[in-house]
Amino acid sequence: MAITSRLRDSVTISRWVAGAADAWNRTGQSHVDDAFQTKANVQVRRGRVVRGPDLDAVAISDALIFLPIGATIGTRDLIRHGGATYRCLAAPRNAGGRGRHLEIDAQRIVP
Protein backbone atom coordinates (compact mmCIF):
# COMPACT_ATOMS: atom_id res chain seq x y z
CA MET A 1 0.00 0.00 0.00
CA ALA A 2 1.40 3.40 -0.97
CA ILE A 3 2.04 5.92 1.79
CA THR A 4 -0.04 8.53 -0.03
CA SER A 5 -3.18 6.47 0.60
CA ARG A 6 -2.58 6.88 4.34
CA LEU A 7 -2.43 10.68 4.15
CA ARG A 8 -6.14 11.22 4.75
CA ASP A 9 -6.14 14.60 6.52
CA SER A 10 -5.99 17.98 4.82
CA VAL A 11 -3.78 20.61 6.45
CA THR A 12 -2.87 24.20 5.66
CA ILE A 13 0.73 25.26 6.11
CA SER A 14 1.07 28.77 7.45
CA ARG A 15 4.43 30.26 6.43
CA TRP A 16 6.42 32.55 8.73
CA VAL A 17 7.08 35.98 7.26
CA ALA A 18 9.41 38.53 8.81
CA GLY A 19 7.93 41.98 9.20
CA ALA A 20 9.55 45.38 8.82
CA ALA A 21 12.07 46.54 11.40
CA ASP A 22 10.91 49.07 13.98
CA ALA A 23 12.85 51.99 15.51
CA TRP A 24 14.86 49.57 17.68
CA ASN A 25 15.68 47.34 14.68
CA ARG A 26 13.40 44.54 15.93
CA THR A 27 11.44 42.71 13.28
CA GLY A 28 7.87 41.65 13.82
CA GLN A 29 6.57 38.33 12.68
CA SER A 30 3.42 37.03 11.11
CA HIS A 31 2.20 33.93 9.34
CA VAL A 32 0.57 33.69 5.91
CA ASP A 33 -1.51 30.63 4.97
CA ASP A 34 -0.71 28.75 1.77
CA ALA A 35 -3.35 29.08 -0.93
CA PHE A 36 -3.79 25.31 -1.13
CA GLN A 37 -4.17 22.47 1.33
CA THR A 38 -1.68 19.62 1.68
CA LYS A 39 -2.51 15.97 2.36
CA ALA A 40 -1.22 14.76 5.71
CA ASN A 41 -1.74 12.34 8.56
CA VAL A 42 -2.02 14.02 11.97
CA GLN A 43 -1.52 11.70 14.95
CA VAL A 44 -2.04 13.26 18.36
CA ARG A 45 0.17 11.47 20.89
CA ARG A 46 -0.76 12.97 24.27
CA GLY A 47 -2.11 16.11 25.88
CA ARG A 48 -1.57 18.12 29.03
CA VAL A 49 -2.52 21.45 30.57
CA VAL A 50 0.18 23.93 31.56
CA ARG A 51 -0.44 26.85 33.94
CA GLY A 52 1.11 30.11 32.82
CA PRO A 53 2.42 32.97 34.98
CA ASP A 54 -0.92 34.76 34.69
CA LEU A 55 -2.78 31.59 35.83
CA ASP A 56 -4.40 31.03 32.43
CA ALA A 57 -4.44 27.39 31.38
CA VAL A 58 -2.85 26.53 28.03
CA ALA A 59 -3.56 23.12 26.54
CA ILE A 60 -0.55 21.57 24.82
CA SER A 61 -0.79 18.44 22.75
CA ASP A 62 2.19 16.71 21.22
CA ALA A 63 1.59 15.25 17.78
CA LEU A 64 3.37 13.50 14.95
CA ILE A 65 2.46 14.81 11.50
CA PHE A 66 3.24 12.96 8.29
CA LEU A 67 3.52 14.95 5.03
CA PRO A 68 4.33 13.91 1.46
CA ILE A 69 8.03 13.91 0.59
CA GLY A 70 7.74 16.97 -1.68
CA ALA A 71 6.27 19.24 1.00
CA THR A 72 8.36 22.17 2.14
CA ILE A 73 8.05 23.32 5.73
CA GLY A 74 10.37 25.09 8.14
CA THR A 75 10.67 25.18 11.90
CA ARG A 76 9.02 28.62 12.09
CA ASP A 77 5.98 27.52 10.06
CA LEU A 78 2.63 26.47 11.53
CA ILE A 79 0.30 23.66 10.49
CA ARG A 80 -3.47 24.21 10.71
CA HIS A 81 -5.78 21.20 10.89
CA GLY A 82 -9.45 21.13 11.88
CA GLY A 83 -9.40 24.25 14.04
CA ALA A 84 -6.13 23.30 15.73
CA THR A 85 -2.78 24.96 15.08
CA TYR A 86 0.48 23.06 15.45
CA ARG A 87 4.02 24.45 15.75
CA CYS A 88 6.96 22.49 14.31
CA LEU A 89 9.37 21.55 17.09
CA ALA A 90 12.20 20.40 14.83
CA ALA A 91 13.15 20.21 11.19
CA PRO A 92 11.14 17.63 9.20
CA ARG A 93 12.75 14.20 8.86
CA ASN A 94 12.86 11.98 5.81
CA ALA A 95 11.38 8.90 7.48
CA GLY A 96 13.90 6.08 7.31
CA GLY A 97 15.81 7.85 4.53
CA ARG A 98 13.67 6.13 1.92
CA GLY A 99 12.09 9.25 0.40
CA ARG A 100 8.49 8.17 1.03
CA HIS A 101 7.25 10.82 3.46
CA LEU A 102 8.29 13.45 6.00
CA GLU A 103 7.73 13.23 9.76
CA ILE A 104 7.32 16.32 11.89
CA ASP A 105 7.25 16.55 15.67
CA ALA A 106 4.65 19.17 16.48
CA GLN A 107 3.10 20.91 19.46
CA ARG A 108 -0.50 22.06 19.50
CA ILE A 109 -0.99 25.74 20.24
CA VAL A 110 -4.24 26.80 21.89
CA PRO A 111 -4.66 30.54 22.46
JSON list of C-alpha atoms in Angstrom, two decimals:
[
{"chain": "A", "resi": 1, "resn": "MET", "atom": "CA", "xyz": [0.00, 0.00, 0.00]},
{"chain": "A", "resi": 2, "resn": "ALA", "atom": "CA", "xyz": [1.40, 3.40, -0.97]},
{"chain": "A", "resi": 3, "resn": "ILE", "atom": "CA", "xyz": [2.04, 5.92, 1.79]},
{"chain": "A", "resi": 4, "resn": "THR", "atom": "CA", "xyz": [-0.04, 8.53, -0.03]},
{"chain": "A", "resi": 5, "resn": "SER", "atom": "CA", "xyz": [-3.18, 6.47, 0.60]},
{"chain": "A", "resi": 6, "resn": "ARG", "atom": "CA", "xyz": [-2.58, 6.88, 4.34]},
{"chain": "A", "resi": 7, "resn": "LEU", "atom": "CA", "xyz": [-2.43, 10.68, 4.15]},
{"chain": "A", "resi": 8, "resn": "ARG", "atom": "CA", "xyz": [-6.14, 11.22, 4.75]},
{"chain": "A", "resi": 9, "resn": "ASP", "atom": "CA", "xyz": [-6.14, 14.60, 6.52]},
{"chain": "A", "resi": 10, "resn": "SER", "atom": "CA", "xyz": [-5.99, 17.98, 4.82]},
{"chain": "A", "resi": 11, "resn": "VAL", "atom": "CA", "xyz": [-3.78, 20.61, 6.45]},
{"chain": "A", "resi": 12, "resn": "THR", "atom": "CA", "xyz": [-2.87, 24.20, 5.66]},
{"chain": "A", "resi": 13, "resn": "ILE", "atom": "CA", "xyz": [0.73, 25.26, 6.11]},
{"chain": "A", "resi": 14, "resn": "SER", "atom": "CA", "xyz": [1.07, 28.77, 7.45]},
{"chain": "A", "resi": 15, "resn": "ARG", "atom": "CA", "xyz": [4.43, 30.26, 6.43]},
{"chain": "A", "resi": 16, "resn": "TRP", "atom": "CA", "xyz": [6.42, 32.55, 8.73]},
{"chain": "A", "resi": 17, "resn": "VAL", "atom": "CA", "xyz": [7.08, 35.98, 7.26]},
{"chain": "A", "resi": 18, "resn": "ALA", "atom": "CA", "xyz": [9.41, 38.53, 8.81]},
{"chain": "A", "resi": 19, "resn": "GLY", "atom": "CA", "xyz": [7.93, 41.98, 9.20]},
{"chain": "A", "resi": 20, "resn": "ALA", "atom": "CA", "xyz": [9.55, 45.38, 8.82]},
{"chain": "A", "resi": 21, "resn": "ALA", "atom": "CA", "xyz": [12.07, 46.54, 11.40]},
{"chain": "A", "resi": 22, "resn": "ASP", "atom": "CA", "xyz": [10.91, 49.07, 13.98]},
{"chain": "A", "resi": 23, "resn": "ALA", "atom": "CA", "xyz": [12.85, 51.99, 15.51]},
{"chain": "A", "resi": 24, "resn": "TRP", "atom": "CA", "xyz": [14.86, 49.57, 17.68]},
{"chain": "A", "resi": 25, "resn": "ASN", "atom": "CA", "xyz": [15.68, 47.34, 14.68]},
{"chain": "A", "resi": 26, "resn": "ARG", "atom": "CA", "xyz": [13.40, 44.54, 15.93]},
{"chain": "A", "resi": 27, "resn": "THR", "atom": "CA", "xyz": [11.44, 42.71, 13.28]},
{"chain": "A", "resi": 28, "resn": "GLY", "atom": "CA", "xyz": [7.87, 41.65, 13.82]},
{"chain": "A", "resi": 29, "resn": "GLN", "atom": "CA", "xyz": [6.57, 38.33, 12.68]},
{"chain": "A", "resi": 30, "resn": "SER", "atom": "CA", "xyz": [3.42, 37.03, 11.11]},
{"chain": "A", "resi": 31, "resn": "HIS", "atom": "CA", "xyz": [2.20, 33.93, 9.34]},
{"chain": "A", "resi": 32, "resn": "VAL", "atom": "CA", "xyz": [0.57, 33.69, 5.91]},
{"chain": "A", "resi": 33, "resn": "ASP", "atom": "CA", "xyz": [-1.51, 30.63, 4.97]},
{"chain": "A", "resi": 34, "resn": "ASP", "atom": "CA", "xyz": [-0.71, 28.75, 1.77]},
{"chain": "A", "resi": 35, "resn": "ALA", "atom": "CA", "xyz": [-3.35, 29.08, -0.93]},
{"chain": "A", "resi": 36, "resn": "PHE", "atom": "CA", "xyz": [-3.79, 25.31, -1.13]},
{"chain": "A", "resi": 37, "resn": "GLN", "atom": "CA", "xyz": [-4.17, 22.47, 1.33]},
{"chain": "A", "resi": 38, "resn": "THR", "atom": "CA", "xyz": [-1.68, 19.62, 1.68]},
{"chain": "A", "resi": 39, "resn": "LYS", "atom": "CA", "xyz": [-2.51, 15.97, 2.36]},
{"chain": "A", "resi": 40, "resn": "ALA", "atom": "CA", "xyz": [-1.22, 14.76, 5.71]},
{"chain": "A", "resi": 41, "resn": "ASN", "atom": "CA", "xyz": [-1.74, 12.34, 8.56]},
{"chain": "A", "resi": 42, "resn": "VAL", "atom": "CA", "xyz": [-2.02, 14.02, 11.97]},
{"chain": "A", "resi": 43, "resn": "GLN", "atom": "CA", "xyz": [-1.52, 11.70, 14.95]},
{"chain": "A", "resi": 44, "resn": "VAL", "atom": "CA", "xyz": [-2.04, 13.26, 18.36]},
{"chain": "A", "resi": 45, "resn": "ARG", "atom": "CA", "xyz": [0.17, 11.47, 20.89]},
{"chain": "A", "resi": 46, "resn": "ARG", "atom": "CA", "xyz": [-0.76, 12.97, 24.27]},
{"chain": "A", "resi": 47, "resn": "GLY", "atom": "CA", "xyz": [-2.11, 16.11, 25.88]},
{"chain": "A", "resi": 48, "resn": "ARG", "atom": "CA", "xyz": [-1.57, 18.12, 29.03]},
{"chain": "A", "resi": 49, "resn": "VAL", "atom": "CA", "xyz": [-2.52, 21.45, 30.57]},
{"chain": "A", "resi": 50, "resn": "VAL", "atom": "CA", "xyz": [0.18, 23.93, 31.56]},
{"chain": "A", "resi": 51, "resn": "ARG", "atom": "CA", "xyz": [-0.44, 26.85, 33.94]},
{"chain": "A", "resi": 52, "resn": "GLY", "atom": "CA", "xyz": [1.11, 30.11, 32.82]},
{"chain": "A", "resi": 53, "resn": "PRO", "atom": "CA", "xyz": [2.42, 32.97, 34.98]},
{"chain": "A", "resi": 54, "resn": "ASP", "atom": "CA", "xyz": [-0.92, 34.76, 34.69]},
{"chain": "A", "resi": 55, "resn": "LEU", "atom": "CA", "xyz": [-2.78, 31.59, 35.83]},
{"chain": "A", "resi": 56, "resn": "ASP", "atom": "CA", "xyz": [-4.40, 31.03, 32.43]},
{"chain": "A", "resi": 57, "resn": "ALA", "atom": "CA", "xyz": [-4.44, 27.39, 31.38]},
{"chain": "A", "resi": 58, "resn": "VAL", "atom": "CA", "xyz": [-2.85, 26.53, 28.03]},
{"chain": "A", "resi": 59, "resn": "ALA", "atom": "CA", "xyz": [-3.56, 23.12, 26.54]},
{"chain": "A", "resi": 60, "resn": "ILE", "atom": "CA", "xyz": [-0.55, 21.57, 24.82]},
{"chain": "A", "resi": 61, "resn": "SER", "atom": "CA", "xyz": [-0.79, 18.44, 22.75]},
{"chain": "A", "resi": 62, "resn": "ASP", "atom": "CA", "xyz": [2.19, 16.71, 21.22]},
{"chain": "A", "resi": 63, "resn": "ALA", "atom": "CA", "xyz": [1.59, 15.25, 17.78]},
{"chain": "A", "resi": 64, "resn": "LEU", "atom": "CA", "xyz": [3.37, 13.50, 14.95]},
{"chain": "A", "resi": 65, "resn": "ILE", "atom": "CA", "xyz": [2.46, 14.81, 11.50]},
{"chain": "A", "resi": 66, "resn": "PHE", "atom": "CA", "xyz": [3.24, 12.96, 8.29]},
{"chain": "A", "resi": 67, "resn": "LEU", "atom": "CA", "xyz": [3.52, 14.95, 5.03]},
{"chain": "A", "resi": 68, "resn": "PRO", "atom": "CA", "xyz": [4.33, 13.91, 1.46]},
{"chain": "A", "resi": 69, "resn": "ILE", "atom": "CA", "xyz": [8.03, 13.91, 0.59]},
{"chain": "A", "resi": 70, "resn": "GLY", "atom": "CA", "xyz": [7.74, 16.97, -1.68]},
{"chain": "A", "resi": 71, "resn": "ALA", "atom": "CA", "xyz": [6.27, 19.24, 1.00]},
{"chain": "A", "resi": 72, "resn": "THR", "atom": "CA", "xyz": [8.36, 22.17, 2.14]},
{"chain": "A", "resi": 73, "resn": "ILE", "atom": "CA", "xyz": [8.05, 23.32, 5.73]},
{"chain": "A", "resi": 74, "resn": "GLY", "atom": "CA", "xyz": [10.37, 25.09, 8.14]},
{"chain": "A", "resi": 75, "resn": "THR", "atom": "CA", "xyz": [10.67, 25.18, 11.90]},
{"chain": "A", "resi": 76, "resn": "ARG", "atom": "CA", "xyz": [9.02, 28.62, 12.09]},
{"chain": "A", "resi": 77, "resn": "ASP", "atom": "CA", "xyz": [5.98, 27.52, 10.06]},
{"chain": "A", "resi": 78, "resn": "LEU", "atom": "CA", "xyz": [2.63, 26.47, 11.53]},
{"chain": "A", "resi": 79, "resn": "ILE", "atom": "CA", "xyz": [0.30, 23.66, 10.49]},
{"chain": "A", "resi": 80, "resn": "ARG", "atom": "CA", "xyz": [-3.47, 24.21, 10.71]},
{"chain": "A", "resi": 81, "resn": "HIS", "atom": "CA", "xyz": [-5.78, 21.20, 10.89]},
{"chain": "A", "resi": 82, "resn": "GLY", "atom": "CA", "xyz": [-9.45, 21.13, 11.88]},
{"chain": "A", "resi": 83, "resn": "GLY", "atom": "CA", "xyz": [-9.40, 24.25, 14.04]},
{"chain": "A", "resi": 84, "resn": "ALA", "atom": "CA", "xyz": [-6.13, 23.30, 15.73]},
{"chain": "A", "resi": 85, "resn": "THR", "atom": "CA", "xyz": [-2.78, 24.96, 15.08]},
{"chain": "A", "resi": 86, "resn": "TYR", "atom": "CA", "xyz": [0.48, 23.06, 15.45]},
{"chain": "A", "resi": 87, "resn": "ARG", "atom": "CA", "xyz": [4.02, 24.45, 15.75]},
{"chain": "A", "resi": 88, "resn": "CYS", "atom": "CA", "xyz": [6.96, 22.49, 14.31]},
{"chain": "A", "resi": 89, "resn": "LEU", "atom": "CA", "xyz": [9.37, 21.55, 17.09]},
{"chain": "A", "resi": 90, "resn": "ALA", "atom": "CA", "xyz": [12.20, 20.40, 14.83]},
{"chain": "A", "resi": 91, "resn": "ALA", "atom": "CA", "xyz": [13.15, 20.21, 11.19]},
{"chain": "A", "resi": 92, "resn": "PRO", "atom": "CA", "xyz": [11.14, 17.63, 9.20]},
{"chain": "A", "resi": 93, "resn": "ARG", "atom": "CA", "xyz": [12.75, 14.20, 8.86]},
{"chain": "A", "resi": 94, "resn": "ASN", "atom": "CA", "xyz": [12.86, 11.98, 5.81]},
{"chain": "A", "resi": 95, "resn": "ALA", "atom": "CA", "xyz": [11.38, 8.90, 7.48]},
{"chain": "A", "resi": 96, "resn": "GLY", "atom": "CA", "xyz": [13.90, 6.08, 7.31]},
{"chain": "A", "resi": 97, "resn": "GLY", "atom": "CA", "xyz": [15.81, 7.85, 4.53]},
{"chain": "A", "resi": 98, "resn": "ARG", "atom": "CA", "xyz": [13.67, 6.13, 1.92]},
{"chain": "A", "resi": 99, "resn": "GLY", "atom": "CA", "xyz": [12.09, 9.25, 0.40]},
{"chain": "A", "resi": 100, "resn": "ARG", "atom": "CA", "xyz": [8.49, 8.17, 1.03]},
{"chain": "A", "resi": 101, "resn": "HIS", "atom": "CA", "xyz": [7.25, 10.82, 3.46]},
{"chain": "A", "resi": 102, "resn": "LEU", "atom": "CA", "xyz": [8.29, 13.45, 6.00]},
{"chain": "A", "resi": 103, "resn": "GLU", "atom": "CA", "xyz": [7.73, 13.23, 9.76]},
{"chain": "A", "resi": 104, "resn": "ILE", "atom": "CA", "xyz": [7.32, 16.32, 11.89]},
{"chain": "A", "resi": 105, "resn": "ASP", "atom": "CA", "xyz": [7.25, 16.55, 15.67]},
{"chain": "A", "resi": 106, "resn": "ALA", "atom": "CA", "xyz": [4.65, 19.17, 16.48]},
{"chain": "A", "resi": 107, "resn": "GLN", "atom": "CA", "xyz": [3.10, 20.91, 19.46]},
{"chain": "A", "resi": 108, "resn": "ARG", "atom": "CA", "xyz": [-0.50, 22.06, 19.50]},
{"chain": "A", "resi": 109, "resn": "ILE", "atom": "CA", "xyz": [-0.99, 25.74, 20.24]},
{"chain": "A", "resi": 110, "resn": "VAL", "atom": "CA", "xyz": [-4.24, 26.80, 21.89]},
{"chain": "A", "resi": 111, "resn": "PRO", "atom": "CA", "xyz": [-4.66, 30.54, 22.46]}
]
